[in-house]
XYZ file of C-alpha atoms in Angstrom:
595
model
C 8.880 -38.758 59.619
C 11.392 -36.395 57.778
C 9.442 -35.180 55.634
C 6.483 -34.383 58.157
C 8.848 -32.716 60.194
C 10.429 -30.976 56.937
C 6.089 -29.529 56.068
C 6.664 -28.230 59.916
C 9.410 -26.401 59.359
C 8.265 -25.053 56.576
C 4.864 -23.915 58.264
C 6.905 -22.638 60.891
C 9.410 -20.413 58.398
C 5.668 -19.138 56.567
C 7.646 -20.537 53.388
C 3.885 -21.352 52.480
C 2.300 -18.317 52.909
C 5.390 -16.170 51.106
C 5.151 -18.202 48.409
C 1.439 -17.608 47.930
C 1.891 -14.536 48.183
C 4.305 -13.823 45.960
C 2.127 -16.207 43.325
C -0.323 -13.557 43.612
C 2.244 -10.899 43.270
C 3.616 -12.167 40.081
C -0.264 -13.257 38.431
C -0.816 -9.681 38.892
C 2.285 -8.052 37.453
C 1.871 -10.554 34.302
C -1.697 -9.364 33.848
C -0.314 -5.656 33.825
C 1.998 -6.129 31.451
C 0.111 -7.993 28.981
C -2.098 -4.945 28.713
C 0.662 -2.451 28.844
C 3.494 -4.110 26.899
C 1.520 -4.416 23.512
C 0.317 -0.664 24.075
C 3.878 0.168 23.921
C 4.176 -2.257 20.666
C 7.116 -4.102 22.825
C 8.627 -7.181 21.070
C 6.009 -10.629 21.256
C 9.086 -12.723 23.425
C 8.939 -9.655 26.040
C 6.139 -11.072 28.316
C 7.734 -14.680 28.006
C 11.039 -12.885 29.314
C 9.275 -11.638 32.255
C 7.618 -14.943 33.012
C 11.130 -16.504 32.916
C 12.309 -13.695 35.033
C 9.233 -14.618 38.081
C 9.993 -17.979 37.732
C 13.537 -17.503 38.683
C 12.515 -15.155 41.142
C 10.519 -17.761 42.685
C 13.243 -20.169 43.631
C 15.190 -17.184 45.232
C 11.975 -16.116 47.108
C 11.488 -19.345 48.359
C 15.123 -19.813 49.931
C 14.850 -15.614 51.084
C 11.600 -16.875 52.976
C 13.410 -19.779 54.788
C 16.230 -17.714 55.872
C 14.555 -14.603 56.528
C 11.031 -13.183 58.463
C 9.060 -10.249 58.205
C 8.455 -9.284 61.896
C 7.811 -6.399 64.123
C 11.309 -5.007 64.344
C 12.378 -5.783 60.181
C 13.516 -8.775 58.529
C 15.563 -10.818 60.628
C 16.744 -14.090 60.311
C 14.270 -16.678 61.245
C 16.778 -17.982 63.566
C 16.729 -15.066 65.837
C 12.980 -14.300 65.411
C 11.065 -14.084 68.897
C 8.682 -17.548 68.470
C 6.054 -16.183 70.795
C 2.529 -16.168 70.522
C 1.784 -12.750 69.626
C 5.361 -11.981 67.463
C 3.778 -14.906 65.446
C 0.367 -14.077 65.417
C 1.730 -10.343 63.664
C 3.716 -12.405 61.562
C 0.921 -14.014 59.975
C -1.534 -11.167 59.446
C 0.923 -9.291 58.020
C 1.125 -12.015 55.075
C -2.704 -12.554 55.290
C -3.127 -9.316 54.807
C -0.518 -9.179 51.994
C -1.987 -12.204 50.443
C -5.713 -11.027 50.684
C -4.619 -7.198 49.170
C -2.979 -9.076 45.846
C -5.825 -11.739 45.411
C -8.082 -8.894 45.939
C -6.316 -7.071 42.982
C -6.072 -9.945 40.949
C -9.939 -10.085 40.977
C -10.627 -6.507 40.174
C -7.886 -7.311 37.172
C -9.820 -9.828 36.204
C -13.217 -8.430 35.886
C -11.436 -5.326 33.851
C -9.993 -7.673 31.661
C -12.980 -9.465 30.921
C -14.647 -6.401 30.355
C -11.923 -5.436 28.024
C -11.461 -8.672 26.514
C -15.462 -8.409 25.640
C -15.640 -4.731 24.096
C -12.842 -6.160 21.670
C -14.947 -8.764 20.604
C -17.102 -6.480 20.154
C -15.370 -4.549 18.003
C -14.004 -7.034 15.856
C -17.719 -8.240 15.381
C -17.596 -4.569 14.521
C -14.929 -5.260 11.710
C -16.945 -7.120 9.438
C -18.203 -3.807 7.956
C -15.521 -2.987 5.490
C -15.336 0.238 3.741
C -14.129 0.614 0.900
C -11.734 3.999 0.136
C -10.151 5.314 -2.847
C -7.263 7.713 -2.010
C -7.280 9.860 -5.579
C -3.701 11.463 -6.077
C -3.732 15.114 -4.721
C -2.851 18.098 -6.945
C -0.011 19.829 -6.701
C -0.472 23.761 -7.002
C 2.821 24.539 -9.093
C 2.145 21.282 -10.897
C 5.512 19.394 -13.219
C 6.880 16.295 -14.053
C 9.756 16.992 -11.901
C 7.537 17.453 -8.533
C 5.257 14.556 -10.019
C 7.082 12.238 -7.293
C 6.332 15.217 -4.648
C 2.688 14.334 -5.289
C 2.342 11.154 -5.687
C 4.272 10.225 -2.900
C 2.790 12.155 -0.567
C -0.608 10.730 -1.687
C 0.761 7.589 -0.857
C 1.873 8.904 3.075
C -1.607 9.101 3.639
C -2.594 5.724 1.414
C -0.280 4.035 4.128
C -2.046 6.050 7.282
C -5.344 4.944 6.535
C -4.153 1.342 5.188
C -3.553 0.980 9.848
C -7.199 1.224 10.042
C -8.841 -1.981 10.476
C -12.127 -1.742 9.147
C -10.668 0.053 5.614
C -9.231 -1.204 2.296
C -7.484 1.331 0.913
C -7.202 1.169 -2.779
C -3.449 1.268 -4.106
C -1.937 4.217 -5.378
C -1.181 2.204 -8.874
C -4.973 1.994 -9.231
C -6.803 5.016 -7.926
C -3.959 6.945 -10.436
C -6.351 5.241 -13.615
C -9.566 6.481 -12.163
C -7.883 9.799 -11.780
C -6.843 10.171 -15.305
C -10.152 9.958 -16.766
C -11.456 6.895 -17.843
C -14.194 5.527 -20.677
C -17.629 5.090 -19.339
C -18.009 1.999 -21.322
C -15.271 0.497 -19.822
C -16.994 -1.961 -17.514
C -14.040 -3.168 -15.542
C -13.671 0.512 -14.086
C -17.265 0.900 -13.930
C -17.893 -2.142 -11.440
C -14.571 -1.401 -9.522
C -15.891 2.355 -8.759
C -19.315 1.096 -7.948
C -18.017 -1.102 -4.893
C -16.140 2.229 -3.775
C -18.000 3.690 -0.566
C -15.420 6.690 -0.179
C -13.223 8.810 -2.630
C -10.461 11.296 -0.606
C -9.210 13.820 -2.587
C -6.971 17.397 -1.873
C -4.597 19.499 -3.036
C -1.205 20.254 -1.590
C 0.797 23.352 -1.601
C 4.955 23.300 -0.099
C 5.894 26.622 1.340
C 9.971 26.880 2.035
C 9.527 24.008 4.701
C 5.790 24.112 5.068
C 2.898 21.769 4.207
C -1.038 23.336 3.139
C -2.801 20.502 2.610
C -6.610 20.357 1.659
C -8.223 17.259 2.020
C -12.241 16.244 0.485
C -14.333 13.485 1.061
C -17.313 12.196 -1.126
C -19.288 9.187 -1.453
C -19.404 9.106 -4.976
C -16.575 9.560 -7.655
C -18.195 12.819 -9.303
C -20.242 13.374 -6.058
C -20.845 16.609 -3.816
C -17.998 17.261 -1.156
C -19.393 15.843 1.679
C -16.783 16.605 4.284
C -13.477 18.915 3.796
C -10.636 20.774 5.934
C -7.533 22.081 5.083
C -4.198 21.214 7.425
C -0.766 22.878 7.516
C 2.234 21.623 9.509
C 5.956 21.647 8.789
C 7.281 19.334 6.709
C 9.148 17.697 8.833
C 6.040 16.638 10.647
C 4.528 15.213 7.418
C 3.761 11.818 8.444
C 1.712 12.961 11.609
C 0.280 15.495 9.399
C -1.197 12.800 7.499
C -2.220 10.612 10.277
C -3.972 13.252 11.910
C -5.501 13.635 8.506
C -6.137 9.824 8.541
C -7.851 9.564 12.027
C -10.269 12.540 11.081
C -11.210 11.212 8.013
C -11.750 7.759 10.257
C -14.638 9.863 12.075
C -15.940 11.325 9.171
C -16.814 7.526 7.824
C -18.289 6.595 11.025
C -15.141 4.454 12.194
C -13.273 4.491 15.812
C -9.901 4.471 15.838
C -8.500 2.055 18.102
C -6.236 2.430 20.928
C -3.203 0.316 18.845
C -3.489 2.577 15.853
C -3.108 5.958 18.038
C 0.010 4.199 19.463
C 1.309 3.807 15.950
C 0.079 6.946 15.092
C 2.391 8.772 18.330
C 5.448 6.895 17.796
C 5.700 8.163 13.851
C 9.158 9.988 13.815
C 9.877 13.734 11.792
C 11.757 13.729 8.911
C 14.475 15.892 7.568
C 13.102 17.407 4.588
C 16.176 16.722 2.358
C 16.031 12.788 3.186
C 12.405 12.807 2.740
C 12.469 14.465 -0.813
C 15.236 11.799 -1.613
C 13.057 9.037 -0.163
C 10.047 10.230 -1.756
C 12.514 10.384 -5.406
C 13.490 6.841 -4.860
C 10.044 5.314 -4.130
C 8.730 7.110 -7.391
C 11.066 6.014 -9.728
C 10.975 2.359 -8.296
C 6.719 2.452 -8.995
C 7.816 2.416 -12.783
C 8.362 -0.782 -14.988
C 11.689 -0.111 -16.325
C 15.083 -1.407 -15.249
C 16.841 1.790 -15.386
C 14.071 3.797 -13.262
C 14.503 0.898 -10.446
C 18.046 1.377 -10.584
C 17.570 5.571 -10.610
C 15.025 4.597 -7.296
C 17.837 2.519 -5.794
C 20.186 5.536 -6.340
C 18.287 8.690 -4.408
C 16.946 5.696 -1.536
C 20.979 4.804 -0.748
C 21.225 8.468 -0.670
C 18.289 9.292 1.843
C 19.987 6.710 4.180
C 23.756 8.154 3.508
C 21.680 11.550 4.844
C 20.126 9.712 7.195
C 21.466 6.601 8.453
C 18.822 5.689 11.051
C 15.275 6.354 8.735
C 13.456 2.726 8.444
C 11.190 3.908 6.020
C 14.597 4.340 3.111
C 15.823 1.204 4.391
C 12.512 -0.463 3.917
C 12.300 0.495 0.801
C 15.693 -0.145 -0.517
C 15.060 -3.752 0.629
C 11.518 -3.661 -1.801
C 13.218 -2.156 -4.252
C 15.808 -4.898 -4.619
C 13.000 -7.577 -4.076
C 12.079 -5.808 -7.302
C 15.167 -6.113 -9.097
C 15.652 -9.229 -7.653
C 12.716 -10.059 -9.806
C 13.921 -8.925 -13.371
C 14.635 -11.191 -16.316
C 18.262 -11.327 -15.524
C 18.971 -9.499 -12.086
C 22.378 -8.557 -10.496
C 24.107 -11.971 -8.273
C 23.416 -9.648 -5.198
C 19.932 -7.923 -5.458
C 18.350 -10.316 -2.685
C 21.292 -10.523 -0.048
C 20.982 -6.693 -0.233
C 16.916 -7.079 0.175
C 17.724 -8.989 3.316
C 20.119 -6.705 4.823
C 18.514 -3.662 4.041
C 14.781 -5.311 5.693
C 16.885 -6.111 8.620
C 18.064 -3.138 9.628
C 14.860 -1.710 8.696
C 13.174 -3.939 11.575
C 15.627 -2.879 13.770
C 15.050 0.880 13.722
C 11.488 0.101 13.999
C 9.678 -2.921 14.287
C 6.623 -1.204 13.416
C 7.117 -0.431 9.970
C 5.248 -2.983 8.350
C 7.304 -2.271 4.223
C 10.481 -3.715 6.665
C 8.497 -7.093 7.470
C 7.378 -7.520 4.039
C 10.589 -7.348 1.663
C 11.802 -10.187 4.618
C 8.973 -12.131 3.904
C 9.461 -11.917 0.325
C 13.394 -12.388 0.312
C 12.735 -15.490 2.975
C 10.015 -16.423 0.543
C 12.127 -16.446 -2.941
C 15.759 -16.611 -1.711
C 16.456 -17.216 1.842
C 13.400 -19.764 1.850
C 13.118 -19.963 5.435
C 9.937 -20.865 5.522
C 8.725 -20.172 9.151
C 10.015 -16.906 9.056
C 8.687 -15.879 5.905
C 5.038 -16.984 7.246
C 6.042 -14.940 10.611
C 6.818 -11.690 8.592
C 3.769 -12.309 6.245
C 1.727 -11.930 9.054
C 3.900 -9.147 11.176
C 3.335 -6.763 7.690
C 0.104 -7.799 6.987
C -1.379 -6.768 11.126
C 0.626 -3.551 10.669
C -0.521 -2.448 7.043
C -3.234 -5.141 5.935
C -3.434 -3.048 2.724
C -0.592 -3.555 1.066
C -1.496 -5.283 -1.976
C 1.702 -6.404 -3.108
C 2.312 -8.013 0.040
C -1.004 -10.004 -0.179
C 0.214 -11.205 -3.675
C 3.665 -12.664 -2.853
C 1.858 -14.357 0.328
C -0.779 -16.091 -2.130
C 2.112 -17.516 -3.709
C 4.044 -18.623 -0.900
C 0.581 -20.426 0.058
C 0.915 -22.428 -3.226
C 3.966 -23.399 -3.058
C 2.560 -25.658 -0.247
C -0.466 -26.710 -1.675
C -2.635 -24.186 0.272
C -4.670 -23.497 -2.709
C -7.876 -22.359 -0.901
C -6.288 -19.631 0.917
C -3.565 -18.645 -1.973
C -6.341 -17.743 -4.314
C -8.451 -15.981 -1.818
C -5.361 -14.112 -0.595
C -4.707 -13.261 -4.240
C -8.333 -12.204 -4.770
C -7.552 -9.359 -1.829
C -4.589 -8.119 -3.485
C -6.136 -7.643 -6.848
C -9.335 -6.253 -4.562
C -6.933 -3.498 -3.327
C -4.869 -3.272 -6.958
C -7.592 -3.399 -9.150
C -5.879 -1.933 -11.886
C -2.416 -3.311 -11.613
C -2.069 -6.095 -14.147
C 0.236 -8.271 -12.261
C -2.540 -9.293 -9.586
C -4.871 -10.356 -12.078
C -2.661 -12.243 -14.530
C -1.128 -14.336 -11.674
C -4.646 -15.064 -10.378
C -5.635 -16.628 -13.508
C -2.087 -18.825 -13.213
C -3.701 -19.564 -9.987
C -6.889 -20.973 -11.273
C -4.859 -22.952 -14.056
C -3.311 -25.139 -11.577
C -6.037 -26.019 -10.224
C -8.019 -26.664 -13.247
C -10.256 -23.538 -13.247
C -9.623 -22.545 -16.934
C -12.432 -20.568 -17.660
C -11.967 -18.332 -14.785
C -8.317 -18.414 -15.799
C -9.550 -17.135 -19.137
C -11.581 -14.287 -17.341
C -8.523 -13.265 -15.255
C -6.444 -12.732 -18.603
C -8.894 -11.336 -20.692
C -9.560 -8.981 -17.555
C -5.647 -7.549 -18.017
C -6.249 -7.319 -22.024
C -8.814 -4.541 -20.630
C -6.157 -2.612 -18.984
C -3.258 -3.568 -21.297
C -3.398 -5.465 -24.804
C 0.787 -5.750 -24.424
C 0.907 -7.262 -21.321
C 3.107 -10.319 -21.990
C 2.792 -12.165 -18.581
C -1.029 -12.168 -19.103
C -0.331 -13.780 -22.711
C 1.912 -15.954 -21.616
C -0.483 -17.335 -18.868
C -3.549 -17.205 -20.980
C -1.045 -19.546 -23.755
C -0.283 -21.849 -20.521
C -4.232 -22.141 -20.532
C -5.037 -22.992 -23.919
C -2.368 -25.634 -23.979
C -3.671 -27.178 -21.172
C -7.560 -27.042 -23.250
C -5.326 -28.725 -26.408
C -5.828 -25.214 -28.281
C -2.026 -26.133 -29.300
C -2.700 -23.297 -32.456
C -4.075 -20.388 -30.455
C -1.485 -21.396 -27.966
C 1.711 -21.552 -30.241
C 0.177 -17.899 -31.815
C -0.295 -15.941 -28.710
C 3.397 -17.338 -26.926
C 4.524 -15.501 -30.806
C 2.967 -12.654 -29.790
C 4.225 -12.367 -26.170
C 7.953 -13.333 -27.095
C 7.698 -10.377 -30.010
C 6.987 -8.048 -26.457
C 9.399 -9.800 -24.000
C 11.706 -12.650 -24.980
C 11.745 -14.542 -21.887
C 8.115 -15.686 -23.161
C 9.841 -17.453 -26.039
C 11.846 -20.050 -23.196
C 9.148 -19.810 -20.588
C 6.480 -20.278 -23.088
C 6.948 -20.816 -26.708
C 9.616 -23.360 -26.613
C 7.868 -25.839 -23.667
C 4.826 -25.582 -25.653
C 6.601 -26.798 -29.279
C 7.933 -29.890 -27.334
C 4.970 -30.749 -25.865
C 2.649 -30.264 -29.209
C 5.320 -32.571 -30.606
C 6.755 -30.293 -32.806
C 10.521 -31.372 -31.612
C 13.033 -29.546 -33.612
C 11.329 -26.870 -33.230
C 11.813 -27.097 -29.861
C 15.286 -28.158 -29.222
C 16.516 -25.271 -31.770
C 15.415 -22.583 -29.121
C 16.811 -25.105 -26.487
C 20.371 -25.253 -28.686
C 19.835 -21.095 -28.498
C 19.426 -21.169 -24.965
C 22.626 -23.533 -24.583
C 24.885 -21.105 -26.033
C 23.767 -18.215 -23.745
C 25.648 -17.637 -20.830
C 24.583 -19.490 -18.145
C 22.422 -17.945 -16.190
C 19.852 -19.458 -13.166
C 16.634 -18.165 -15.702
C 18.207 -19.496 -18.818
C 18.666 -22.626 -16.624
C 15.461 -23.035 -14.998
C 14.086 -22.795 -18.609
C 16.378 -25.595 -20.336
C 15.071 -27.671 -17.319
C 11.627 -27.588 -17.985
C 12.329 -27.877 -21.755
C 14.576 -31.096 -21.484
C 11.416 -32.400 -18.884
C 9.450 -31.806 -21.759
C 11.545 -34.027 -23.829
C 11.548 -36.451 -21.200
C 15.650 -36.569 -20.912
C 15.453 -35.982 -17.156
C 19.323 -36.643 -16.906
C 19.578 -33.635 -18.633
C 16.575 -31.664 -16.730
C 18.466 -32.562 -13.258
C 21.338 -31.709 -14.636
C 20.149 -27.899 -15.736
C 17.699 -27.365 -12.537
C 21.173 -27.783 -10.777
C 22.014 -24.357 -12.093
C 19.005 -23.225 -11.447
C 18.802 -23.263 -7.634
C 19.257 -19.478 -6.924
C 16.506 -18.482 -9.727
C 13.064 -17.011 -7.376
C 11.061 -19.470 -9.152
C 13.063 -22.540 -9.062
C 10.599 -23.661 -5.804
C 7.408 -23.500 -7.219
C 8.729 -24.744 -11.049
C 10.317 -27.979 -9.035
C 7.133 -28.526 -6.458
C 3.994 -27.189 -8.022
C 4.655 -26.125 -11.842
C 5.489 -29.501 -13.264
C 3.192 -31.164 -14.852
C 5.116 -34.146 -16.302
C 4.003 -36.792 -13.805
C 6.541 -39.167 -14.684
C 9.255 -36.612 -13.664
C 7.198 -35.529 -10.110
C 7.706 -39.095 -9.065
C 11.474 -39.770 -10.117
C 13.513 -39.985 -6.369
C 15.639 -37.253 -7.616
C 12.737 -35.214 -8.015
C 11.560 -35.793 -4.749
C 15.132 -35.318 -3.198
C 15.225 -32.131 -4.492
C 11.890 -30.854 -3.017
C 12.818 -32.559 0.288
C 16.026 -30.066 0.101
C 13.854 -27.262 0.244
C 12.092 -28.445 3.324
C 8.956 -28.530 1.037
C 5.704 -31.344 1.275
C 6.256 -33.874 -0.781
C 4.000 -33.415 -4.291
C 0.678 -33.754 -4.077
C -2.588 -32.740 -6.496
C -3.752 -28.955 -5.954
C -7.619 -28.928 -5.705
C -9.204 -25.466 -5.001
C -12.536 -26.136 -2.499
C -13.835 -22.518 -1.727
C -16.677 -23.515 0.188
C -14.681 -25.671 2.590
């Protein structure tokens, strides 16, 4: 009887018919703002936020509508309302009305969406057709070495512009500076690379006291006629929408549409003051070498741009890259990945659309801070804002193996060696790749691949060793880990002296392991002595070492996917320590492409 008499009341109060309507109110604000919020590039929680916000604003709406009516004269409260026929009959069409007008809206919504919804489909269908583009370094007119950063790096602004369109792969820098220095024709590595190429950009640029000339070409063949060309001039500070407008006209040129989300970008990109940008374009150069002391040089002029200019993302982003890279070195400073992750931070912050800031988080979450979920967030944050980035691709393949994820690790690592064809790195770790999951003649094909670009690469040796131990070549192995230590002595514990123990040559073996022992201890040095004393089968010893060797970037995938001593994968403490790092528990790495 109560509660009949409680519907009644509530009929009476229109609680019903508010409430509808303001259902149909907040459906069509939500719809809005999922169209306009991503156009804006707001953060993903912000439509969550507002549905929060409607929710709340429900309950309040609800009780306002019990207290309160709409009628003739204003809200009153319901109370005091005149219950007469007619006062109630306005009442109602005045919510009917409101009711039918939203509903109404919410339909036309609809059928735009859906509209919408089906020309993207469309035009990711659309996506499939890839084009292929190599961005050849521009020419500087009063060419140096000391404006060789000037040129390079401002071959690379426009590297990065193009890498936002969807339907390109955009060739890295590293690789499109080989074809550009002449090449052999015999050389049938380059050959097959530059016969997959649809496009080759190339210009010439020309700095005037603060102003940018800039002539840009397009072809469709490497030596081929100049099919398209124009020449641009802006001032400097506007160099990065310079080279986006550059970007989007080349996009037309190809036959491509630029979508609406890469325009956005495209608007929101920020001028620089020429001094920062000359130190940020110093930094980046010198940290695209191989040598310790150039990194640290990069480091250097990068701190500076953001002393100059403490709110530019891009010198924070690559600060944080840079350190990933130092992070990386044989025997890097304690700090070089806590000041990756603070530097990638506060790149984010100043803008969440610069997709170097997601990527040295994924890669310090991936080797240090090893929060795993955010590392796989920021993979994919970097990847939908730059999909070109090569580098990016490669640490991401790796992070896939560390869970097992071997399908998709080697097919990620296939697209970053795609778009750095020519960098070594990306096609020595692909042949690792295929090692662990058996694949050892495609291993072989990987390694013999970076022999073609350089016969002293010592990570390809060292790999291409790993292989032929694994094929019981113990004497080809044992000469080419020689070989590689004679170039960089971390082969000699990574390689030379796990191979001796497990060939059974055991002296051998534990006299680099006594020479490792009287090193400062280090978390490489470490890692190493714990896969030696595995070797040996003294796992007291190898727990005891891998202890120390927590911190090192590879400790992970050495503990989870590197071992191959079965007897040590299944000892508890073995398992314990995987379990600590919030990893699967072991299990065999098969490779099934066509799955």
């Amino acid at each position: 009887m109560k509660f009949r008499k409680l519907i009644s009341e509530l009929q009476r109060r229109n609680v019903f018919r508010a409430t509808i309507a303001y259902l149909a109110i907040a459906w069509v604000v939500i719809q809005i703002a999922s169209i306009i919020l991503p156009a804006f590039n707001a953060p993903d929680y912000a439509i969550k936020i507002l549905i929060y916000a409607l929710v709340i604003g429900l309950i309040f709406w609800i009780g306002f509508s019990w207290i309160y009516e709409l009628t003739p004269e204003g809200i009153q409260k319901t109370e005091d309302t005149i219950t007469d026929p007619e006062t109630i009959r306005l009442n109602n069409r005045r919510l009917n009305k409101l009711i039918v007008g939203s509903l109404s809206l919410a339909v036309i919504l609809l059928v735009v969406i859906s509209f919408w919804a089906g020309s993207r489909w469309n035009q990711q269908d659309k996506t499939f057709d890839i084009r292929k583009v190599a961005v050849l370094p521009f020419g500087l007119k009063s060419d140096s070495d000391a404006e060789e950063y000037i040129k390079n790096g401002l071959t690379e602004a426009l590297i990065t512009e193009l890498s936002k369109v969807d339907q390109l792969n955009v060739i890295s820098l590293a690789s499109t500076r080989v074809l550009a220095s002449g090449f052999n024709p015999t050389n049938l590595l380059i050959v097959n690379v530059i016969g997959r190429i649809d496009y080759f950009i190339s210009g010439s640029v020309e700095q005037e006291i603060n102003t940018l000339n800039v002539q840009v070409r397009l072809r469709e063949s490497y030596d081929g006629k100049v099919k398209w060309q124009k020449n641009y001039s802006k001032d400097i500070s506007e160099v990065r929408r310079l080279w986006a407008e550059v970007a989007a006209d080349l996009s037309g040129q190809m036959g491509l549409e630029v979508k609406l989300e890469d325009e956005v970008l495209w608007s929101k990109l920020r001028p620089v003051k020429p001094e920062t940008y000359a130190l940020y374009l110093k930094g980046k150069h010198y940290l695209n070498k191989s040598k310790m002391q150039d990194w640290q040089r990069g480091l250097v002029y990068l701190q500076e741009a953001i002393d100059e200019n403490p709110a530019d993302a891009y010198a924070y982003a690559g600060l944080a890259e840079g350190y990933i890279t130092v992070g990386h070195s044989l025997m890097p400073p304690p700090d070089a990945l806590s000041k990756a992750h603070a530097a990638a931070k506060r790149a984010i912050q100043l803008d969440s659309t610069n997709a170097e800031g997601w990527a040295a988080l994924a890669h310090y979450e991936t080797y240090s801070g090893r929060d795993w979920q955010l590392a796989e967030y920021a993979f994919y944050k970097a990847n939908e804002l730059n999909p070109n980035m090569a580098y990016n691709h490669y640490h991401r393949s790796w992070y896939l193996a560390l869970f097992g994820r071997m399908n998709e690790a080697i097919e990620e690592h296939k697209h970053a060696q795609e778009l750095d064809p020519f960098t070594p790195l990306h096609t020595a770790w692909l042949g690792e790749l295929y090692r662990l999951v058996g694949l050892y003649e495609e291993g072989l094909a990987e390694v013999d691949k970076v022999s073609e670009m350089q016969d002293d690469f010592a990570l390809g040796m060292l790999i291409k060793g790993r292989i032929y131990m694994d094929q019981g070549q113990t004497d080809d192995a044992f000469e080419i880990f020689r070989q590689a230590s004679e170039i960089n002595p971390g082969c000699k514990y990574l390689g030379y002296g796990p191979a001796l123990i497990r060939a059974g040559h055991i002296e051998e073996g534990k006299a680099i392991i006594k020479e490792l022992e009287n090193m400062p201890r280090a978390p490489f040095f470490s890692l190493c002595l714990g896969i030696m004393y595995t070797n040996l089968g003294d796992f007291d010893k190898a727990f005891e070492w891998y202890k120390y060797a927590k911190k090192h970037i590879w400790y992970p995938w050495q503990i989870r996917i590197l071992t191959s001593n079965e007897e040590f994968r299944k000892d508890p403490r073995c398992l314990e320590l995987i379990r600590e790092l919030n990893l699967p528990d072991p299990a065999p790495l098969v490779y099934e492409p066509n799955i």
